[in-house]
Coordinates of C-alpha atoms in Angstrom, one line a residue:
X17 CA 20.2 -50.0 39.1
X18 CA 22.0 -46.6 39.7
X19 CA 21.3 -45.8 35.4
X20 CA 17.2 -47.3 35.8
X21 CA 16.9 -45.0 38.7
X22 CA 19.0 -41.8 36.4
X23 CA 16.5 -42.4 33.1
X24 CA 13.1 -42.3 36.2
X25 CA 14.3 -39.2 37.1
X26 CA 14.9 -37.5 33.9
X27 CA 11.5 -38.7 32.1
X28 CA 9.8 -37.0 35.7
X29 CA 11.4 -34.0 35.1
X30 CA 10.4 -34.6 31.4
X31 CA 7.4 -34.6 32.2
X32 CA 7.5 -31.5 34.8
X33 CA 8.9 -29.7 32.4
X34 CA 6.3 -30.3 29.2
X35 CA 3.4 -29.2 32.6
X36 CA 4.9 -26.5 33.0
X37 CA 5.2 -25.5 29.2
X38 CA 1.8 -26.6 29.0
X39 CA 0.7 -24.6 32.1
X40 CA 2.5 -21.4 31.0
X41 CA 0.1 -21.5 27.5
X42 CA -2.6 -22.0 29.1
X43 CA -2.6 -19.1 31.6
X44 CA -1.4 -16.6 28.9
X45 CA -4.8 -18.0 26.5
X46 CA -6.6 -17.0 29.7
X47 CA -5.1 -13.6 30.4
X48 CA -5.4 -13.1 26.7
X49 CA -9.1 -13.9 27.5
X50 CA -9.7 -11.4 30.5
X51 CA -7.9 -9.0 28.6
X52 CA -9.5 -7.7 25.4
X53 CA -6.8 -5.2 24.4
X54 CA -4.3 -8.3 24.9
X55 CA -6.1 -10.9 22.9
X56 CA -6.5 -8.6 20.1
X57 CA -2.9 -7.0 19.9
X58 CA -1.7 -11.0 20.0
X59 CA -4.6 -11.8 17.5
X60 CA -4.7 -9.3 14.5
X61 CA -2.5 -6.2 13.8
X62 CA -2.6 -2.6 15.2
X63 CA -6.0 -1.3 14.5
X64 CA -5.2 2.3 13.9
X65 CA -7.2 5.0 11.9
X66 CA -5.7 4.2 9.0
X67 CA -7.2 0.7 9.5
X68 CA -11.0 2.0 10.0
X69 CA -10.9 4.6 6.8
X70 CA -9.9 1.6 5.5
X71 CA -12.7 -0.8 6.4
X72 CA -15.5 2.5 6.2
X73 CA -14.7 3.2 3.2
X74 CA -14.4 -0.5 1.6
X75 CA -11.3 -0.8 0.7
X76 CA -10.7 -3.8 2.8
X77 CA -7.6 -5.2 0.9
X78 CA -6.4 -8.3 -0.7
X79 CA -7.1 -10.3 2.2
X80 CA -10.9 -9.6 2.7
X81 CA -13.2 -11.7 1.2
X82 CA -17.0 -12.1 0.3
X83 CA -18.5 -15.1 -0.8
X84 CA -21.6 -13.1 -2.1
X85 CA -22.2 -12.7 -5.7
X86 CA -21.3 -9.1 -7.1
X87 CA -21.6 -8.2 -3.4
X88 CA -20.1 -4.5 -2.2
X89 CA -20.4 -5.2 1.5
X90 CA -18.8 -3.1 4.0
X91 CA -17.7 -4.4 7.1
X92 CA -18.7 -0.9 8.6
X93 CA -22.8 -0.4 7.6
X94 CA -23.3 3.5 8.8
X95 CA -26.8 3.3 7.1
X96 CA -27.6 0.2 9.6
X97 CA -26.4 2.6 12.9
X98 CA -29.0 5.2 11.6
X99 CA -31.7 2.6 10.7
X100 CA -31.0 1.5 14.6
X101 CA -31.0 4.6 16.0
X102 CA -34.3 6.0 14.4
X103 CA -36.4 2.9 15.0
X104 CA -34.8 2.5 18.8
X105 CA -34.9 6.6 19.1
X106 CA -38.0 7.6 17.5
X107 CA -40.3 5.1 15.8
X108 CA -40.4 2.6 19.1
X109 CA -40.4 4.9 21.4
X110 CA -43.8 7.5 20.0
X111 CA -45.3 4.3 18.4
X112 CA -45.8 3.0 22.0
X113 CA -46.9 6.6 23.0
X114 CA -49.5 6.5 19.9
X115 CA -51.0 3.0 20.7
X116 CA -51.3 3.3 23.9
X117 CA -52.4 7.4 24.6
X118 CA -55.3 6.2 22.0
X119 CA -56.1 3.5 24.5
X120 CA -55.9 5.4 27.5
X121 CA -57.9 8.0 25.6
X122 CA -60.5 5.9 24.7
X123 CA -61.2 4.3 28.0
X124 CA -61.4 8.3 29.6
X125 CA -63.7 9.4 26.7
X126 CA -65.8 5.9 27.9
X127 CA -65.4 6.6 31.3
X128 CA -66.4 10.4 30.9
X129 CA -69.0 10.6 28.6
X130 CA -69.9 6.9 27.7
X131 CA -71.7 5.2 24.8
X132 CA -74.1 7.0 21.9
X133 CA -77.5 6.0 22.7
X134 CA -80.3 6.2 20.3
X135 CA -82.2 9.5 20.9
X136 CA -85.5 7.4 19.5
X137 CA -87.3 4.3 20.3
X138 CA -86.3 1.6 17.4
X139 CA -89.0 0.5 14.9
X140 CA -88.4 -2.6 14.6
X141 CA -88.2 -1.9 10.7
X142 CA -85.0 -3.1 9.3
X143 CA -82.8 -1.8 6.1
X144 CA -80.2 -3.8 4.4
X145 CA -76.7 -2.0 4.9
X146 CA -74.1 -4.9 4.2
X147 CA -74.2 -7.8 1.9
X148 CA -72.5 -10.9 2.7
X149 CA -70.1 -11.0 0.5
X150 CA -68.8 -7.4 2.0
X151 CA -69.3 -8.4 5.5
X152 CA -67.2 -11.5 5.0
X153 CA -64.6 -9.5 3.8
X154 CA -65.0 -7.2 6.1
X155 CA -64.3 -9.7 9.3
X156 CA -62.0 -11.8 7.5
X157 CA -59.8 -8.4 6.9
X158 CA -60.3 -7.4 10.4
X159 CA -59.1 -10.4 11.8
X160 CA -55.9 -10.4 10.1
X161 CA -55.2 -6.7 11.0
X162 CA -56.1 -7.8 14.8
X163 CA -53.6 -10.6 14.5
X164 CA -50.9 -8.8 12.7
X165 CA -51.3 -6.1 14.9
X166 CA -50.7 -8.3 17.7
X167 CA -48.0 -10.3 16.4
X168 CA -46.1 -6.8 15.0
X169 CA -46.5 -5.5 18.7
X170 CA -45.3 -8.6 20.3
X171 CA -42.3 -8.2 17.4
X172 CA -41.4 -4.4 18.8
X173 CA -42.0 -4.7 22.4
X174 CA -42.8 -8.0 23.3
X175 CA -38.7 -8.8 24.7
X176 CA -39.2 -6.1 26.8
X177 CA -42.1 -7.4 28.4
X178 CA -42.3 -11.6 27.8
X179 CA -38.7 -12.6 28.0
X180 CA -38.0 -11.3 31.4
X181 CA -41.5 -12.9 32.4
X182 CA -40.8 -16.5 30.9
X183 CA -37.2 -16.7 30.0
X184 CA -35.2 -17.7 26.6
X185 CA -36.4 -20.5 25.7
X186 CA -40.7 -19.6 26.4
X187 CA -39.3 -16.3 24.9
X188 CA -37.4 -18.0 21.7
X189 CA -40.3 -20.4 20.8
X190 CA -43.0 -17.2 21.3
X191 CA -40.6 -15.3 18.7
X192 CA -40.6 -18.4 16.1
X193 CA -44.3 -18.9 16.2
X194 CA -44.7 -14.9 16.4
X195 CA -42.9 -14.1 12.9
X196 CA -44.0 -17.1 10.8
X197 CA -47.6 -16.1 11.4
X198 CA -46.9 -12.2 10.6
X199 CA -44.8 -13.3 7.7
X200 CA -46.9 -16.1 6.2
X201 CA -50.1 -13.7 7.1
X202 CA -49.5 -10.1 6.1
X203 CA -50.0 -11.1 2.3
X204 CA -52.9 -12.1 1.9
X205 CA -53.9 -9.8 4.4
X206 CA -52.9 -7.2 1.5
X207 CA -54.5 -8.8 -1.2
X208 CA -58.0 -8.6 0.8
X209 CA -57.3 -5.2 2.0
X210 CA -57.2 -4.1 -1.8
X211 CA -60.5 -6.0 -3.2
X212 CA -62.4 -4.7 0.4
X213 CA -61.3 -1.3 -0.6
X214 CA -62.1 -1.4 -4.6
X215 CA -65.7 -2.6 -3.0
X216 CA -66.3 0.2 -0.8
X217 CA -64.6 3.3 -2.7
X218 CA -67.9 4.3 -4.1
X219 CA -69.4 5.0 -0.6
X220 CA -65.7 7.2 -0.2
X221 CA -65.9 9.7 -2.0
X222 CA -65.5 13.4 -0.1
X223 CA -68.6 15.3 -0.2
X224 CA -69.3 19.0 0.5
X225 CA -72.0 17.9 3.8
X226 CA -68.3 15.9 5.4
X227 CA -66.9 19.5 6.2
X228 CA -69.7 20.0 8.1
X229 CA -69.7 16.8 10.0
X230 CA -66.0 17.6 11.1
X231 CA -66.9 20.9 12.1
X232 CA -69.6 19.4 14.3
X233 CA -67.0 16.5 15.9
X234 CA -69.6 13.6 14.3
X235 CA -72.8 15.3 16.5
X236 CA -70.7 16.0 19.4
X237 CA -70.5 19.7 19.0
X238 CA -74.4 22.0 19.5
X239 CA -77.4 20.1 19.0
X240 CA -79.3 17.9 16.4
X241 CA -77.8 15.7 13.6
X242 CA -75.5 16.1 11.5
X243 CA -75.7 14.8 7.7
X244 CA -74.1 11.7 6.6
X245 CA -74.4 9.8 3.6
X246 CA -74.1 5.9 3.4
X247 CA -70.5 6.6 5.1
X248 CA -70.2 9.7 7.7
X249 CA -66.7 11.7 7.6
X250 CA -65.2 10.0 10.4
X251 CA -65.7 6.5 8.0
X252 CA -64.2 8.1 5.1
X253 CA -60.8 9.2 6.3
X254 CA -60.5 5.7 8.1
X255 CA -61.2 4.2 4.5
X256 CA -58.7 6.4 2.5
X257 CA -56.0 6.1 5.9
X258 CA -56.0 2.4 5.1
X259 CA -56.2 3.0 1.2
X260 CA -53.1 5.1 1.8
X261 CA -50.9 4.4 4.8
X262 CA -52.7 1.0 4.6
X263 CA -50.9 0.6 1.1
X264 CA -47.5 2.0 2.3
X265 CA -47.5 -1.2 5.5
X266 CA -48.6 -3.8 2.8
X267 CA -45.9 -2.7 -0.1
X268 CA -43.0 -2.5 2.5
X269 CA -44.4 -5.5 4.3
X270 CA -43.9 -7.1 0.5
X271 CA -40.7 -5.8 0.4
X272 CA -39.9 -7.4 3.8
X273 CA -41.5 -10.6 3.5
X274 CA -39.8 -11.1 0.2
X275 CA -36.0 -9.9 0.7
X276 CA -35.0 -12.6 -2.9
X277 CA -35.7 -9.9 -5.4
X278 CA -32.4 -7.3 -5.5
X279 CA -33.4 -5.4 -2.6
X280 CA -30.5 -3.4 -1.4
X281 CA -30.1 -3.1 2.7
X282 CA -30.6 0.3 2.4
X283 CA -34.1 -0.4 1.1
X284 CA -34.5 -3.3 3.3
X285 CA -33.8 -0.5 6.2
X286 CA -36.2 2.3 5.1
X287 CA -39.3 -1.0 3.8
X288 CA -38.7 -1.5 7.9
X289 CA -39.1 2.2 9.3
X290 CA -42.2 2.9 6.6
X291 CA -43.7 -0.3 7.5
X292 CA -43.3 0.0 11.5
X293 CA -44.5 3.7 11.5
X294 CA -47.4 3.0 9.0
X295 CA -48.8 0.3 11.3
X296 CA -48.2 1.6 14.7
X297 CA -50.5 4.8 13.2
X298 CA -52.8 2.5 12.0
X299 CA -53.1 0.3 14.8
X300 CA -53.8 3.1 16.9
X301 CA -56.3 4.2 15.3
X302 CA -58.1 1.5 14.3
X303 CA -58.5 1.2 18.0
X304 CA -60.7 4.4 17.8
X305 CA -62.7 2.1 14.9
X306 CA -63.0 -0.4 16.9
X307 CA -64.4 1.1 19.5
X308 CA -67.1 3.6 17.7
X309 CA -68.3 0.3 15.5
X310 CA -68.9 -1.6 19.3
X311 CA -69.9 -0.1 22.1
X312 CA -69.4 3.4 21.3
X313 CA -72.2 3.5 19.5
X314 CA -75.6 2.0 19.6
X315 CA -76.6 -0.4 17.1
X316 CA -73.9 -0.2 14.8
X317 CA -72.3 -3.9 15.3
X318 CA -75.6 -5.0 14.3
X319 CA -75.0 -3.7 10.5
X320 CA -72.0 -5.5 10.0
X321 CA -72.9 -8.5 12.2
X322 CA -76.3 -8.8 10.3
X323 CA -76.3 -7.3 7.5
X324 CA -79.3 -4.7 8.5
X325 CA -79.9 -2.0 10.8
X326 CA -82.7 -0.6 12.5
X327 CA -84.6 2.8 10.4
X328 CA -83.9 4.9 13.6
X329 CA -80.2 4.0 13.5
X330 CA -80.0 4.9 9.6
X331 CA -82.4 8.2 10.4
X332 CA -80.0 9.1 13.1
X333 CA -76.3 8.8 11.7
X334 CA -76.7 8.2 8.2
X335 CA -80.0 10.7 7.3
X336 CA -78.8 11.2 3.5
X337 CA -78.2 7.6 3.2
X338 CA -81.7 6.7 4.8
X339 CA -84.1 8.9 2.7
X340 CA -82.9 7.2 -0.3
X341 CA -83.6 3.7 1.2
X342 CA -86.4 3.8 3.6
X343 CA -89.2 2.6 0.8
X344 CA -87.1 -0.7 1.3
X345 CA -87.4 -1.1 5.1
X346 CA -88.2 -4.5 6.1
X347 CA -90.4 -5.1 9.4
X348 CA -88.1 -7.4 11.7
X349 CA -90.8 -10.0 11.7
X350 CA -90.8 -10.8 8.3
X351 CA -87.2 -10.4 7.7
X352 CA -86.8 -13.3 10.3
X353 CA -89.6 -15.5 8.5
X354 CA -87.5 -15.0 5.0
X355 CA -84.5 -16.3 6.7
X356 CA -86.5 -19.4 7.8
X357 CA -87.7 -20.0 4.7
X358 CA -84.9 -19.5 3.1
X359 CA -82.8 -22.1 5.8
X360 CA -79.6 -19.5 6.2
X361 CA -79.3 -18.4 2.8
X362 CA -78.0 -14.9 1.8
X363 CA -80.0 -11.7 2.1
X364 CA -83.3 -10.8 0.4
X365 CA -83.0 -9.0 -3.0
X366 CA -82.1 -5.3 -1.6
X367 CA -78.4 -4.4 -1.9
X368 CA -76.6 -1.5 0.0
X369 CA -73.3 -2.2 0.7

């Protein structure tokens, strides 16, 4: 009885004595834990400066190792802290400013001085500005840029604004759906960018009578028109700011998209800067576009929502443009009658655009 009852009490204290082992390791993982300088002085060696000039510099030793193919990674990226620091610092920051003092703009100048109005009655006589092949291009090209736009501002900004609204999860799934529609878009976005520009650069072209429409403001500096050919100064550096900066967003956006072709990060980081600064410009400005080709100006959604435009709209903002056409002005009666007859086919013989 007496050596039953002496093996009970040592496997107890046995047993106390491996919970109170256990217990001790325990509370030092969780000190180690609430202690940062603890867990890593128990985990790795002294980090001293030595260390770091080591690691900066890549010499990372015999017991670093990178699975990548003829890969020089650095555990230390100082090009990735400036890449941060001037997108977070500078590009964010005065691309927000851009977009939205445009915006604000554009509502003021609305607010103030309002739409263009025709200073003549129409006549009723239409001309043939667009052809449907360039009109299609035209909307298909626009509605890309309007969803890219959307989707790369939602990319910059958008956890600022959505995730606090709907949480991680709304915010996560608004993210997936957000990128594979910018990625998956943006080229061929680019390739109709190009073919719309290679079909209108023969309206581009600078002319002496532009300097003058600039130094009028478009007709909104002393009286009576200004001369414009088939595209006014104010078209023309739109056209060669997306045939230039345009360019610059698709090529980096390529180089972006399409990271499986030797890029270094270093040209990763800069495709990212040029591409955020090129279409924050862009965006804001095609704002002003927008706005001049709708209700800033009388009649002019008609041309690219039809096709044709009324004579005193062509007299009015495109004179040089007009008095080469005008013999082909169609009266709006019979236009209509050849698209019955016709049962929604394209456009009569006359070409402009």
């Amino acid at each position: 009885m007496k050596l039953s009852k002496t093996w009970s009490t040592l496997w107890r204290m046995g047993l106390l004595a491996l919970a109170l082992v256990v217990g001790l390791g325990l509370g030092q993982q969780a000190l180690a834990q609430a202690d940062p300088d603890r867990e890593i002085a128990t985990a790795v060696p002294t980090i001293d400066a030595d260390a770091w000039r080591q690691i900066r510099s890549g010499e990372t030793g015999p017991n670093y190792r990178d699975s990548r193919f003829d890969s020089n990674y650095n555990l230390i990226n100082a090009s990735g802290e400036s890449w941060r620091q001037l997108r977070n610092r500078w590009v964010s920051p005065f691309g927000l400013i851009a977009v939205g003092g445009m915006l604000g703009l554009i509502v003021l100048f609305y607010l103030i001085v309002g739409s263009k109005k025709l200073d003549e009655p129409r006549t009723g006589r239409k001309l043939l500005r667009w052809s449907l092949v360039v009109r299609s291009l035209h909307w298909t090209v626009a509605t890309l840029f309007i969803l890219l736009a959307l989707t790369g501002l939602n990319l910059s900004y958008g956890n600022a604004v959505f995730r606090p609204l709907f949480g991680d999860g709304f915010w996560a799934a608004m993210m997936s759906g957000t990128k594979l529609i910018h990625n998956y878009l943006g080229p061929i976005f680019g390739v109709l960018l190009v073919i719309l520009l290679l079909r209108l650069l023969h309206h581009n072209w600078p002319k002496k009578h532009d300097l003058v429409w600039f130094k009028k403001g478009g007709g909104l500096v002393g009286k009576g028109h200004v001369d414009a050919g088939f595209a006014n100064g104010g078209e023309k550096v739109w056209f060669w700011l997306l045939a230039t900066a345009g360019i610059a967003v698709v090529a980096s956006g390529f180089v972006l998209d399409f990271p499986n072709y030797g890029q270094s990060r270093d040209t990763m980081q800069w495709a990212n800067i040029i591409h955020a600064i090129g279409a924050l410009g862009l965006t804001a400005v095609a704002l002003s576009h927008i706005y001049i080709g709708t209700i800033g100006t009388e009649g002019s959604i008609e041309g690219m929502a039809t096709g044709y435009v009324d004579e005193t709209w062509a007299k009015e903002h495109h004179n040089l443009w007009y008095e080469g056409v005008k013999d082909q002005a169609i009266p709006e009666a019979d236009l209509a009658a050849q698209r019955g007859a016709a049962h929604g086919g394209d456009e009569p013989a006359p070409r402009s655009g």
